[in-house]
Coordinates of C-alpha atoms in Angstrom, one line a residue:
M323 CA -65.3 -66.9 115.6
S324 CA -66.0 -64.1 118.0
I325 CA -63.2 -62.1 119.5
E326 CA -64.2 -63.4 123.1
Q327 CA -63.7 -67.5 121.8
T328 CA -60.5 -65.5 119.8
L329 CA -59.2 -64.1 123.2
L330 CA -59.6 -67.2 125.0
E331 CA -57.9 -69.3 123.0
R332 CA -54.6 -66.4 121.9
N333 CA -53.6 -66.3 126.1
D334 CA -55.6 -69.8 127.1
N335 CA -58.2 -68.3 128.8
K336 CA -55.9 -65.9 131.5
C337 CA -56.3 -62.5 131.5
E338 CA -53.6 -61.3 129.3
L339 CA -52.1 -59.3 131.8
C340 CA -52.0 -60.5 135.3
S341 CA -52.4 -64.9 133.7
S342 CA -56.2 -64.6 136.2
T343 CA -58.3 -67.0 135.7
D344 CA -61.6 -65.8 137.1
N345 CA -63.9 -63.0 135.7
L346 CA -62.2 -62.2 131.6
S347 CA -64.2 -60.5 130.0
V348 CA -62.6 -58.2 126.6
Y349 CA -61.3 -54.8 126.8
E350 CA -61.8 -52.6 123.9
V351 CA -57.9 -50.6 123.5
P352 CA -58.8 -47.2 122.7
P353 CA -58.8 -45.1 120.4
G354 CA -60.6 -48.0 118.6
A355 CA -62.9 -47.6 115.1
E356 CA -63.4 -50.7 115.3
A357 CA -64.1 -53.9 117.7
D358 CA -61.3 -56.3 115.9
S359 CA -59.6 -59.4 118.0
D360 CA -56.0 -57.4 117.3
K361 CA -57.6 -54.4 118.2
C362 CA -58.9 -56.0 121.9
V363 CA -56.8 -58.1 125.0
L364 CA -58.7 -60.6 127.7
L365 CA -59.0 -58.7 131.5
C366 CA -59.7 -60.4 134.9
D367 CA -62.6 -57.7 137.3
T368 CA -59.8 -56.4 138.8
C369 CA -56.8 -56.0 136.0
K370 CA -60.2 -53.8 134.5
G371 CA -61.5 -52.3 137.0
Q372 CA -57.5 -50.3 137.8
I373 CA -57.4 -49.2 134.1
E374 CA -61.0 -48.1 134.0
N375 CA -60.4 -46.2 137.0
T376 CA -63.5 -47.7 138.9
I377 CA -61.3 -50.0 142.1
D378 CA -58.8 -47.9 143.9
L379 CA -55.2 -49.1 141.9
D380 CA -53.4 -52.1 143.9
V381 CA -49.8 -51.0 142.7
N382 CA -47.6 -54.8 144.1
H383 CA -51.4 -55.8 141.9
W384 CA -49.3 -55.0 139.1
H385 CA -45.8 -56.5 139.3
C386 CA -47.1 -58.8 136.8
L387 CA -46.9 -56.0 133.9
N388 CA -42.9 -58.1 134.3
D389 CA -44.0 -60.8 133.0
S390 CA -46.8 -59.1 130.3
M391 CA -44.8 -56.8 128.4
W392 CA -43.2 -59.6 126.8
S393 CA -46.1 -60.4 124.5
Q394 CA -45.5 -60.8 121.1
T395 CA -49.5 -58.9 121.2
P396 CA -49.1 -55.5 120.4
A397 CA -52.3 -54.4 122.4
V398 CA -51.0 -56.4 125.3
Q399 CA -48.4 -53.9 124.6
V400 CA -50.0 -51.0 124.7
M401 CA -51.4 -51.8 127.9
A402 CA -48.1 -52.9 129.5
Y403 CA -46.8 -49.8 128.6
R404 CA -50.4 -47.1 129.2
M405 CA -50.0 -48.7 132.7
L406 CA -45.8 -48.8 133.6
S407 CA -46.5 -44.9 132.1
R408 CA -49.2 -44.5 134.4
L409 CA -47.1 -46.4 137.5
S410 CA -43.7 -44.7 137.3
S411 CA -43.5 -42.9 140.9
E412 CA -42.5 -46.6 141.5
G413 CA -38.8 -47.9 141.2
W414 CA -39.8 -51.5 140.2
A415 CA -42.2 -49.9 137.3
K416 CA -39.9 -46.6 135.8
D417 CA -38.0 -50.5 135.5
L418 CA -39.4 -51.5 133.3
L419 CA -40.3 -48.7 130.7
D420 CA -36.9 -48.5 130.2
M421 CA -36.7 -52.0 129.1
I422 CA -40.1 -52.5 126.9
Y423 CA -39.5 -52.1 123.6
L424 CA -42.2 -51.7 120.9
E425 CA -42.1 -50.9 117.6
E426 CA -42.8 -47.9 116.1
E427 CA -46.9 -48.6 115.2
T428 CA -47.4 -50.1 118.3
K429 CA -45.2 -47.2 120.8
V430 CA -47.6 -44.6 118.7
W431 CA -50.7 -46.4 119.7
A432 CA -49.6 -46.5 122.8
E433 CA -48.7 -42.7 123.7
K434 CA -51.6 -42.0 121.7
T435 CA -53.9 -41.4 125.0
L436 CA -51.6 -41.0 127.2
A437 CA -51.7 -37.9 124.8
E438 CA -54.8 -37.1 126.0
D439 CA -54.1 -37.3 130.3
D440 CA -51.1 -34.9 129.9
D441 CA -54.5 -32.6 129.4
V442 CA -54.9 -33.1 133.0
Q443 CA -53.3 -30.6 135.1
H444 CA -52.8 -31.0 139.4
I445 CA -53.2 -27.6 140.2
D446 CA -51.9 -27.1 144.4
S447 CA -53.9 -25.0 147.1
N448 CA -51.8 -22.1 146.0
G449 CA -52.8 -22.5 142.2
V450 CA -49.5 -23.9 140.8
R451 CA -49.5 -27.1 138.4
L452 CA -47.4 -29.9 140.1
N453 CA -45.7 -33.1 138.1
A454 CA -44.8 -36.7 138.8
G455 CA -42.3 -36.1 141.6
D456 CA -43.0 -33.6 143.0
T457 CA -42.5 -32.9 147.1
V458 CA -45.7 -31.3 148.7
V459 CA -46.7 -30.6 151.6
L460 CA -49.9 -31.4 153.9
I461 CA -51.7 -27.5 155.0
K462 CA -54.2 -29.8 156.2
D463 CA -54.1 -32.2 158.8
L464 CA -55.9 -35.1 156.9
D465 CA -58.1 -38.9 158.2
V466 CA -56.6 -41.2 156.0
K467 CA -59.2 -43.3 154.8
G468 CA -59.3 -46.8 155.3
S469 CA -57.2 -46.7 158.0
S470 CA -56.6 -45.6 162.0
M471 CA -53.7 -43.1 160.6
T472 CA -54.1 -39.0 160.6
A473 CA -51.0 -37.7 158.3
K474 CA -50.2 -34.2 160.6
R475 CA -50.2 -31.2 159.0
G476 CA -46.8 -29.5 157.4
T477 CA -45.5 -33.8 156.6
A478 CA -43.6 -33.8 153.3
V479 CA -45.2 -35.7 150.7
R480 CA -42.7 -36.7 147.9
N481 CA -42.0 -37.8 144.8
I482 CA -46.2 -38.1 144.3
G483 CA -48.1 -39.4 141.2
L484 CA -50.4 -38.0 139.8
T485 CA -54.1 -39.6 138.7
S486 CA -56.6 -39.2 135.9
N487 CA -58.1 -37.2 137.8
P488 CA -56.8 -33.7 138.3
E489 CA -58.1 -33.3 142.4
H490 CA -56.6 -36.4 143.4
I491 CA -52.1 -37.3 143.8
E492 CA -50.9 -39.9 145.2
G493 CA -47.9 -40.4 147.7
R494 CA -46.7 -42.3 150.4
V495 CA -47.0 -40.9 153.9
D496 CA -45.7 -42.6 157.1
G497 CA -45.1 -45.5 155.2
Q498 CA -48.4 -45.7 153.5
R499 CA -49.4 -45.0 150.0
I500 CA -53.1 -42.4 149.6
V501 CA -54.9 -40.4 147.6
I502 CA -54.4 -36.9 148.9
L503 CA -56.5 -33.9 147.9
T504 CA -54.5 -31.4 145.8
K505 CA -56.8 -28.5 147.2
F506 CA -54.8 -29.6 150.5
V507 CA -51.2 -29.4 149.7
K508 CA -48.5 -27.0 148.7
K509 CA -45.7 -27.9 146.5

């Protein structure tokens, strides 16, 4: 039986993270030496695109992790842990991350690529390293793409989130979560 067929049967033809039934495909959970159904998950295009950073992160989509983090499948647990870690600037995600339980071997697997992501350094306009949860100030008026809002110079952005791209951070301005270039902020 193929890996895809095994995964389709394992989760009843649904995405193993959000339970969507649309556009499912096999995702090999890194780092993987060889393709094996125990090292893969079945994901919808939305989950896969956000995990691989090919589409913008929709924080609300990931509330599904509240259910999938309790899966008995280690590969699903690893993906849930990694996404919750990525979203840890959100209060609900931090709470779920505090509740998740992983066997020692699974936790080592989950943290393997997270440690690699820690090598990415986010530097502000003055050369100061930024950390998740920091407060930064905008040094320039910024037009927010996709809205008519302009984030004004001098606006404080509290509790920032870091992305896998060292030139981007995430934060809330006027109640809207936006991506900000690090060259336009100072700590």
